[in-house]
Short mmCIF file of N, CA, C and O in Angstrom, two decimals:
data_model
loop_
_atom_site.label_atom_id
_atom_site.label_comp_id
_atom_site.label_asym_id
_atom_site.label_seq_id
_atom_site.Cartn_x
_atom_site.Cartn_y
_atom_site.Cartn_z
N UNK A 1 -8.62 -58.06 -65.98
CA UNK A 1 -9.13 -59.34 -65.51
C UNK A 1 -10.62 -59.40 -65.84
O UNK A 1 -11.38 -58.51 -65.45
N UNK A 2 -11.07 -60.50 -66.57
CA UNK A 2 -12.11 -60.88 -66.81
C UNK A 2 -13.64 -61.47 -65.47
O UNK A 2 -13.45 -62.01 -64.38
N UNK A 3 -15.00 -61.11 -66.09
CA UNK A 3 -15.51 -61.42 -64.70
C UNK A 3 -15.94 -62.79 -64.64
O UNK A 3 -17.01 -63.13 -64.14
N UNK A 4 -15.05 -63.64 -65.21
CA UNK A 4 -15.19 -65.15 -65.15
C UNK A 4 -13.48 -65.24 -64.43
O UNK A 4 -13.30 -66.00 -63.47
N UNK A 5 -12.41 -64.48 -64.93
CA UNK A 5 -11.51 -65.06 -64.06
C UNK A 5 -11.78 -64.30 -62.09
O UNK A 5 -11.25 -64.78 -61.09
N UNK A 6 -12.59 -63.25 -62.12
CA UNK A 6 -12.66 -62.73 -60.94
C UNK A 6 -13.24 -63.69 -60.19
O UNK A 6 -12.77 -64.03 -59.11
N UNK A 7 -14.56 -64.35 -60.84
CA UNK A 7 -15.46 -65.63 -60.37
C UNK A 7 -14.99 -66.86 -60.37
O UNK A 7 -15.72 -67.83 -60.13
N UNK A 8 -13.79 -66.96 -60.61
CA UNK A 8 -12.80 -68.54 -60.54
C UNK A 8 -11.88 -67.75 -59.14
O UNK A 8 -11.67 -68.50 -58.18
N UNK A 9 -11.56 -66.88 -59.07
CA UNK A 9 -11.00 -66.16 -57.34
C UNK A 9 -11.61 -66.31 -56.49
O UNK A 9 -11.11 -66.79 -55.46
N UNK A 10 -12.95 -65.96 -56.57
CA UNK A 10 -14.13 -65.96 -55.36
C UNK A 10 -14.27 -67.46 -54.99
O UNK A 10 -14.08 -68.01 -53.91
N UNK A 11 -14.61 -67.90 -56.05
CA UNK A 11 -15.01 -69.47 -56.15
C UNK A 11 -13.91 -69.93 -55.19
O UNK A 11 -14.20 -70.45 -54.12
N UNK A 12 -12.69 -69.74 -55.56
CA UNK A 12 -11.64 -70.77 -54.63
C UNK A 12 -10.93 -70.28 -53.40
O UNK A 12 -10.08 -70.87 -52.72
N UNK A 13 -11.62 -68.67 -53.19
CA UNK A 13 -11.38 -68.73 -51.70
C UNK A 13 -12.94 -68.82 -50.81
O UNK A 13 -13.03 -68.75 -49.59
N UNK A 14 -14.22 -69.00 -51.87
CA UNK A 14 -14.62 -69.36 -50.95
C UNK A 14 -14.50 -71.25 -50.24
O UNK A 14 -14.84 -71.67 -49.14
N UNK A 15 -14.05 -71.79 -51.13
CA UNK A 15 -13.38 -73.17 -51.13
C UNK A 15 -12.59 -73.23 -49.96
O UNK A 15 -12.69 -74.14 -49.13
N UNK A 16 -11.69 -72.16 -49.87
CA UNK A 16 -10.55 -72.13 -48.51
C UNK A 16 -10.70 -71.94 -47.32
O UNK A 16 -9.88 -72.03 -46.41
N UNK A 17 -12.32 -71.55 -47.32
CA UNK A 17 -12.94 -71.27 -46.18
C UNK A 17 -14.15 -72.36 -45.88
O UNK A 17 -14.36 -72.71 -44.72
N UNK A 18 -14.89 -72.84 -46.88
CA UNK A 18 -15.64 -73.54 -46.39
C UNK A 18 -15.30 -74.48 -47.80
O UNK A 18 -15.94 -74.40 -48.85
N UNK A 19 -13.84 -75.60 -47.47
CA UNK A 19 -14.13 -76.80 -48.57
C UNK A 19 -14.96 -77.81 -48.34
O UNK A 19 -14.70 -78.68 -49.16
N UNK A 20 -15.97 -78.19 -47.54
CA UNK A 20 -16.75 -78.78 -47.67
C UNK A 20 -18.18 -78.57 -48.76
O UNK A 20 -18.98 -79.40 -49.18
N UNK A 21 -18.04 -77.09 -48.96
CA UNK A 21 -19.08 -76.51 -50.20
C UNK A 21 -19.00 -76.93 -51.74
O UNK A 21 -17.88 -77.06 -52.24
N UNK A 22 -20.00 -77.13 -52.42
CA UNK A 22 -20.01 -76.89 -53.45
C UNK A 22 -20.51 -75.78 -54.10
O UNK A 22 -21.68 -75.42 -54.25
N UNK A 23 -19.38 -75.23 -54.51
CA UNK A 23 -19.36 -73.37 -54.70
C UNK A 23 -19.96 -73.76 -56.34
O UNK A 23 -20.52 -72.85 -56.95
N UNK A 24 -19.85 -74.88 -56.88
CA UNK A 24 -20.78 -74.64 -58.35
C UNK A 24 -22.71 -75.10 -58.28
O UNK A 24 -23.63 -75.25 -59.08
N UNK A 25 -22.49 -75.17 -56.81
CA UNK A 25 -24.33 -75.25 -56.88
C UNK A 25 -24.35 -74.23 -55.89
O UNK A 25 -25.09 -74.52 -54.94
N UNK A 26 -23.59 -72.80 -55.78
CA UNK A 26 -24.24 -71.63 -54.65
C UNK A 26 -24.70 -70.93 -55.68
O UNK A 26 -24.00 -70.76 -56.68
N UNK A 27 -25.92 -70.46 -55.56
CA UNK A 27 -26.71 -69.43 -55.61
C UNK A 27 -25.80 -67.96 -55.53
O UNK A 27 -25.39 -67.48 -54.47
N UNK A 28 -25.58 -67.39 -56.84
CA UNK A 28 -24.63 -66.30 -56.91
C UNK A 28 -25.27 -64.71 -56.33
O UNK A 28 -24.74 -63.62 -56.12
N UNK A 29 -26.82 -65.31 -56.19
CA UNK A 29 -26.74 -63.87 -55.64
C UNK A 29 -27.66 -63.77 -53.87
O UNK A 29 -28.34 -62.92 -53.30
N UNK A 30 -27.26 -64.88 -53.61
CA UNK A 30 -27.40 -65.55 -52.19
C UNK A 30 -26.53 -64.91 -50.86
O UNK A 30 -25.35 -65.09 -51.15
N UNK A 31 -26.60 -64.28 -49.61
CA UNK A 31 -25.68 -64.21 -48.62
C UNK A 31 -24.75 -65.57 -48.90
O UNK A 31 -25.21 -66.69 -49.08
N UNK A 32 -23.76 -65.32 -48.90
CA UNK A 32 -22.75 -66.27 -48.54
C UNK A 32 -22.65 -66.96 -47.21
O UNK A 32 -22.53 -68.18 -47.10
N UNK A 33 -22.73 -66.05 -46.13
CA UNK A 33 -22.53 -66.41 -45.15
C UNK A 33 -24.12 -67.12 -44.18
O UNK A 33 -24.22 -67.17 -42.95
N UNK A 34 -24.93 -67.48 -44.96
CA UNK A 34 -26.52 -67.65 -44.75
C UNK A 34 -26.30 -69.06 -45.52
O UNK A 34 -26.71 -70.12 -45.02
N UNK A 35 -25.54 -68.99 -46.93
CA UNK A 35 -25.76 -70.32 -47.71
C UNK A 35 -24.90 -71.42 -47.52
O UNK A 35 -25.29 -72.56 -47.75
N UNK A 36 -23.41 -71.08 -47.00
CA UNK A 36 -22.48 -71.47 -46.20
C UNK A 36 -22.52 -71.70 -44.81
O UNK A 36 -21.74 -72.43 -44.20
N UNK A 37 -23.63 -70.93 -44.24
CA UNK A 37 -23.39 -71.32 -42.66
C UNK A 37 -22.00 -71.11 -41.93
O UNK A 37 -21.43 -71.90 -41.18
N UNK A 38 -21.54 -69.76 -42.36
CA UNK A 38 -20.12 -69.60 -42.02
C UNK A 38 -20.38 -68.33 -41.25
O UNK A 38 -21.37 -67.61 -41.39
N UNK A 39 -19.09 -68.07 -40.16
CA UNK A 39 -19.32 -67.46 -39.36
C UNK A 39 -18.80 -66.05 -39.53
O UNK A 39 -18.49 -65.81 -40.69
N UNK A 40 -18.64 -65.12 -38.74
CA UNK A 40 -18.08 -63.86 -39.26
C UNK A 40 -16.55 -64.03 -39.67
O UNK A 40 -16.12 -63.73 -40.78
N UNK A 41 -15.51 -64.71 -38.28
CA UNK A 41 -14.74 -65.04 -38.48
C UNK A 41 -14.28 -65.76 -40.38
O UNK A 41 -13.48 -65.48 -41.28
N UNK A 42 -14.98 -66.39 -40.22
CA UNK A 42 -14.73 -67.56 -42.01
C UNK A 42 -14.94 -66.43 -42.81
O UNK A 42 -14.02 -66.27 -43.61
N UNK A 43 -15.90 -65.51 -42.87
CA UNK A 43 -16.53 -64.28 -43.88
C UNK A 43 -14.75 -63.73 -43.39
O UNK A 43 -14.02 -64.34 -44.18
N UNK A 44 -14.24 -63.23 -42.84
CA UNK A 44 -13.14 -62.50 -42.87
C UNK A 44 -11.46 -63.13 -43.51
O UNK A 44 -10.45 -62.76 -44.09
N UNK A 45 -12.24 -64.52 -42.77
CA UNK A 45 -11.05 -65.18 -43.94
C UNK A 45 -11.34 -65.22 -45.73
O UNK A 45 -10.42 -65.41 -46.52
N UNK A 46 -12.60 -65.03 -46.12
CA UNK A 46 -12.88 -64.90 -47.20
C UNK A 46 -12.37 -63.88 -48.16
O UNK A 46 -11.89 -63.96 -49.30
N UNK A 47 -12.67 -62.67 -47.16
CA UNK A 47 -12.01 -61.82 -47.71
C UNK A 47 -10.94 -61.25 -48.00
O UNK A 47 -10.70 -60.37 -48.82
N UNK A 48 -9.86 -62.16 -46.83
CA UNK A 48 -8.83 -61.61 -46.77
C UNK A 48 -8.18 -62.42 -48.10
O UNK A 48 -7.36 -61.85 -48.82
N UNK A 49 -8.58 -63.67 -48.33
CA UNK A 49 -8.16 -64.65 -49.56
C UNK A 49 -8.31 -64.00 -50.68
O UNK A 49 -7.64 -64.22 -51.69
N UNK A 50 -9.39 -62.97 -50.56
CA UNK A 50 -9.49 -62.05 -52.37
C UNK A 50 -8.23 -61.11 -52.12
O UNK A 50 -7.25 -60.96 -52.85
N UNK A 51 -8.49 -60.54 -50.96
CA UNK A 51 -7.01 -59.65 -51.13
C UNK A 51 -5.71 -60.04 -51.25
O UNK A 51 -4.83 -59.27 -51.63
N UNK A 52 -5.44 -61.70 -50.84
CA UNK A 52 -4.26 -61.84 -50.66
C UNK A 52 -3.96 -62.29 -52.18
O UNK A 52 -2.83 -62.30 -52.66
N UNK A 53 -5.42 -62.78 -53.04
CA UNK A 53 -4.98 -63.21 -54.81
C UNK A 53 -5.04 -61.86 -55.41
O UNK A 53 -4.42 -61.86 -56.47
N UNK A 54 -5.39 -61.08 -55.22
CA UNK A 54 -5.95 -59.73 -56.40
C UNK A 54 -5.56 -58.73 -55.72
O UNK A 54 -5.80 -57.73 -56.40
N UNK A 55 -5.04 -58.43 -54.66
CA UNK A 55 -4.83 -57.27 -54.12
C UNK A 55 -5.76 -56.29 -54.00
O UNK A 55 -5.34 -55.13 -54.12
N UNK A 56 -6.78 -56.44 -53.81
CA UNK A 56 -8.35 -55.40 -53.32
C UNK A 56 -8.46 -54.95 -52.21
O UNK A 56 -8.99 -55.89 -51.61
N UNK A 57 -8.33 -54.18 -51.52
CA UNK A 57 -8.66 -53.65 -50.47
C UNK A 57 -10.02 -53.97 -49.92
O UNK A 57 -10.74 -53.31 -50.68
N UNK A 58 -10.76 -54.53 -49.13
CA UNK A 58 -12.52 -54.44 -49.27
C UNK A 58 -12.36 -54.22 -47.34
O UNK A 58 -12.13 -55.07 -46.49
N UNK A 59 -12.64 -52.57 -47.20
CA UNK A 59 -12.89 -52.70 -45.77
C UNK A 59 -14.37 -53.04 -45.53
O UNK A 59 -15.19 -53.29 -46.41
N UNK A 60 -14.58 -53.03 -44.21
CA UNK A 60 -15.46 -53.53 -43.51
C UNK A 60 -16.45 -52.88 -43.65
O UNK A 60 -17.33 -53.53 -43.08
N UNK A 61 -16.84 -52.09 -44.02
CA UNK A 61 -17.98 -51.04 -44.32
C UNK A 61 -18.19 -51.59 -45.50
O UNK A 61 -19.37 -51.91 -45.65
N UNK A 62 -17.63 -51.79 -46.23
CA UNK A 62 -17.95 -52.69 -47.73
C UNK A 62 -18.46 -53.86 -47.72
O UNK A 62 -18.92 -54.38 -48.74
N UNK A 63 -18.45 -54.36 -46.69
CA UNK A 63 -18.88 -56.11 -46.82
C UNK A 63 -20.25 -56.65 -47.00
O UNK A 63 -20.60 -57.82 -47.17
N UNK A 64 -21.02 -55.43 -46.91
CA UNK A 64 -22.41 -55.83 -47.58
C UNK A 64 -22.10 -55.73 -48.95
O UNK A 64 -22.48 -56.88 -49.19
N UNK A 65 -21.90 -55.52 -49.54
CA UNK A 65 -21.77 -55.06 -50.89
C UNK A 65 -20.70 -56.56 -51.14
O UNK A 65 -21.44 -57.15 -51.91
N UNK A 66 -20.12 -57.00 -51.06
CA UNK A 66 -19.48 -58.67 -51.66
C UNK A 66 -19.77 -60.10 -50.73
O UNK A 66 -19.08 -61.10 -50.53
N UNK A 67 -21.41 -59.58 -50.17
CA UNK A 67 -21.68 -60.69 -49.30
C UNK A 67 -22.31 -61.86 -50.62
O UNK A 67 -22.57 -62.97 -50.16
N UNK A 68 -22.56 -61.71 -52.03
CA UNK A 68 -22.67 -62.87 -52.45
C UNK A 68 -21.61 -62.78 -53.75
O UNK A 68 -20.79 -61.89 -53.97
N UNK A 69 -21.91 -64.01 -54.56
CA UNK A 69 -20.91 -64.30 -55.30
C UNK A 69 -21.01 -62.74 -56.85
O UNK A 69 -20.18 -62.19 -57.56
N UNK A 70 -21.88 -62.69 -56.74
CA UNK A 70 -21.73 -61.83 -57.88
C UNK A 70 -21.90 -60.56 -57.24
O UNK A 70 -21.59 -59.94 -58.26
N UNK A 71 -22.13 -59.68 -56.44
CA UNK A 71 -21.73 -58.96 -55.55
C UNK A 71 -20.10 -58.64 -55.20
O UNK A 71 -19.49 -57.57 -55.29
N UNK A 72 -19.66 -59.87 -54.79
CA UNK A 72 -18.07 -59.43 -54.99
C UNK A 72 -17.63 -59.44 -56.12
O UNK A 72 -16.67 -58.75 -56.45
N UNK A 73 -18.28 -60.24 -56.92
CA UNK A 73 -16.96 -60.30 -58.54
C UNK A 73 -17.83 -58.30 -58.67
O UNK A 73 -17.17 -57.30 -58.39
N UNK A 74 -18.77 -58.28 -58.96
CA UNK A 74 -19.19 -56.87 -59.57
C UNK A 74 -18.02 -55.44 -58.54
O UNK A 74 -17.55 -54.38 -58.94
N UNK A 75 -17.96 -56.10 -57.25
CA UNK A 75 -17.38 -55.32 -56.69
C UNK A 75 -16.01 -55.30 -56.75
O UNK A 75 -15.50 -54.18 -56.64
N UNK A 76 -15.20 -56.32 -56.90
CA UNK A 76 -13.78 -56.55 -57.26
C UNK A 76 -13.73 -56.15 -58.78
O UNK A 76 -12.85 -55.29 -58.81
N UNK A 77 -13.99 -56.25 -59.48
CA UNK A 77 -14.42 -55.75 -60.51
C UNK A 77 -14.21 -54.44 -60.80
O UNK A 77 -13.24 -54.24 -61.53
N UNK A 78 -14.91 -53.33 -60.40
CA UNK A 78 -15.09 -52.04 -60.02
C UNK A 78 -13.70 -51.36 -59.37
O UNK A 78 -13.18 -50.31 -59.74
N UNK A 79 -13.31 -52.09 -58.49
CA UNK A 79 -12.07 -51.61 -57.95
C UNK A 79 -10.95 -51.98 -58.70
O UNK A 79 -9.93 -51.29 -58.69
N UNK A 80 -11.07 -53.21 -59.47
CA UNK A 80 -9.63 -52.91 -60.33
C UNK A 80 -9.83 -52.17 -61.64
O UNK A 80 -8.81 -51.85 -62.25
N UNK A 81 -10.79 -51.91 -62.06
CA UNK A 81 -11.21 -51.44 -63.22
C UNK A 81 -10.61 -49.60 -62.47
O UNK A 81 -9.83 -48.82 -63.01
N UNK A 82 -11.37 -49.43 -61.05
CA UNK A 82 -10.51 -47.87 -61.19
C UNK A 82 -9.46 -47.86 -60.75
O UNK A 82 -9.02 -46.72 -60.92
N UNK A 83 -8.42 -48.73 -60.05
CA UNK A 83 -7.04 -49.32 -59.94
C UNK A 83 -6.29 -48.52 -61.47
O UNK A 83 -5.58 -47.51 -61.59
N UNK A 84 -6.92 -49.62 -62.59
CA UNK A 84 -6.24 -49.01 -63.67
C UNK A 84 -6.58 -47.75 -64.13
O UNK A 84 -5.67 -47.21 -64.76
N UNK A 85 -7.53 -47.17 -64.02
CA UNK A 85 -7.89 -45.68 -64.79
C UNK A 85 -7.09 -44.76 -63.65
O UNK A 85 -6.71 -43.65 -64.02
N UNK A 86 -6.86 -45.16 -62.40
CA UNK A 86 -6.24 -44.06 -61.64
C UNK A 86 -4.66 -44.02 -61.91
O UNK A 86 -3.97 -43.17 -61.36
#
């Protein structure tokens, strides 16, 4: 998976969580949850939307690390990239 199709994933669950956003004017390397005004709760639905398209695991100790948009693609990224080498 490419890191433009990982960034069309992010993009549309962050959509599922906050569709009132326009996810093509966020700031990719912005808190999400600072530029969204979304709460922890919404941040958890966020994440659970990457796992439920891509199958990523991202526990909670991880969630600094995909708090903005290119942050998670780099980090979803990383995990399927060693998905396949393992």
């Amino acid at each position: 998976m490419t890191h433009d199709e990982i960034r069309a994933v992010v993009v549309r669950s962050i959509e599922s969580v906050a569709p009132e956003a326009d996810a093509s004017s966020l700031d990719p390397k912005v808190d999400l949850r600072e530029e969204l005004d979304i709460d922890s709760m919404d941040f958890l639905n966020f994440v659970t939307a990457l796992h439920d398209e891509l199958g990523v695991e991202i526990p909670e100790a991880d969630y600094p690390k995909v708090k903005s948009i290119d942050g998670c693609v780099a980090y979803v990224a990383a995990k399927l990239d060693a998905a396949r080498a393992g």
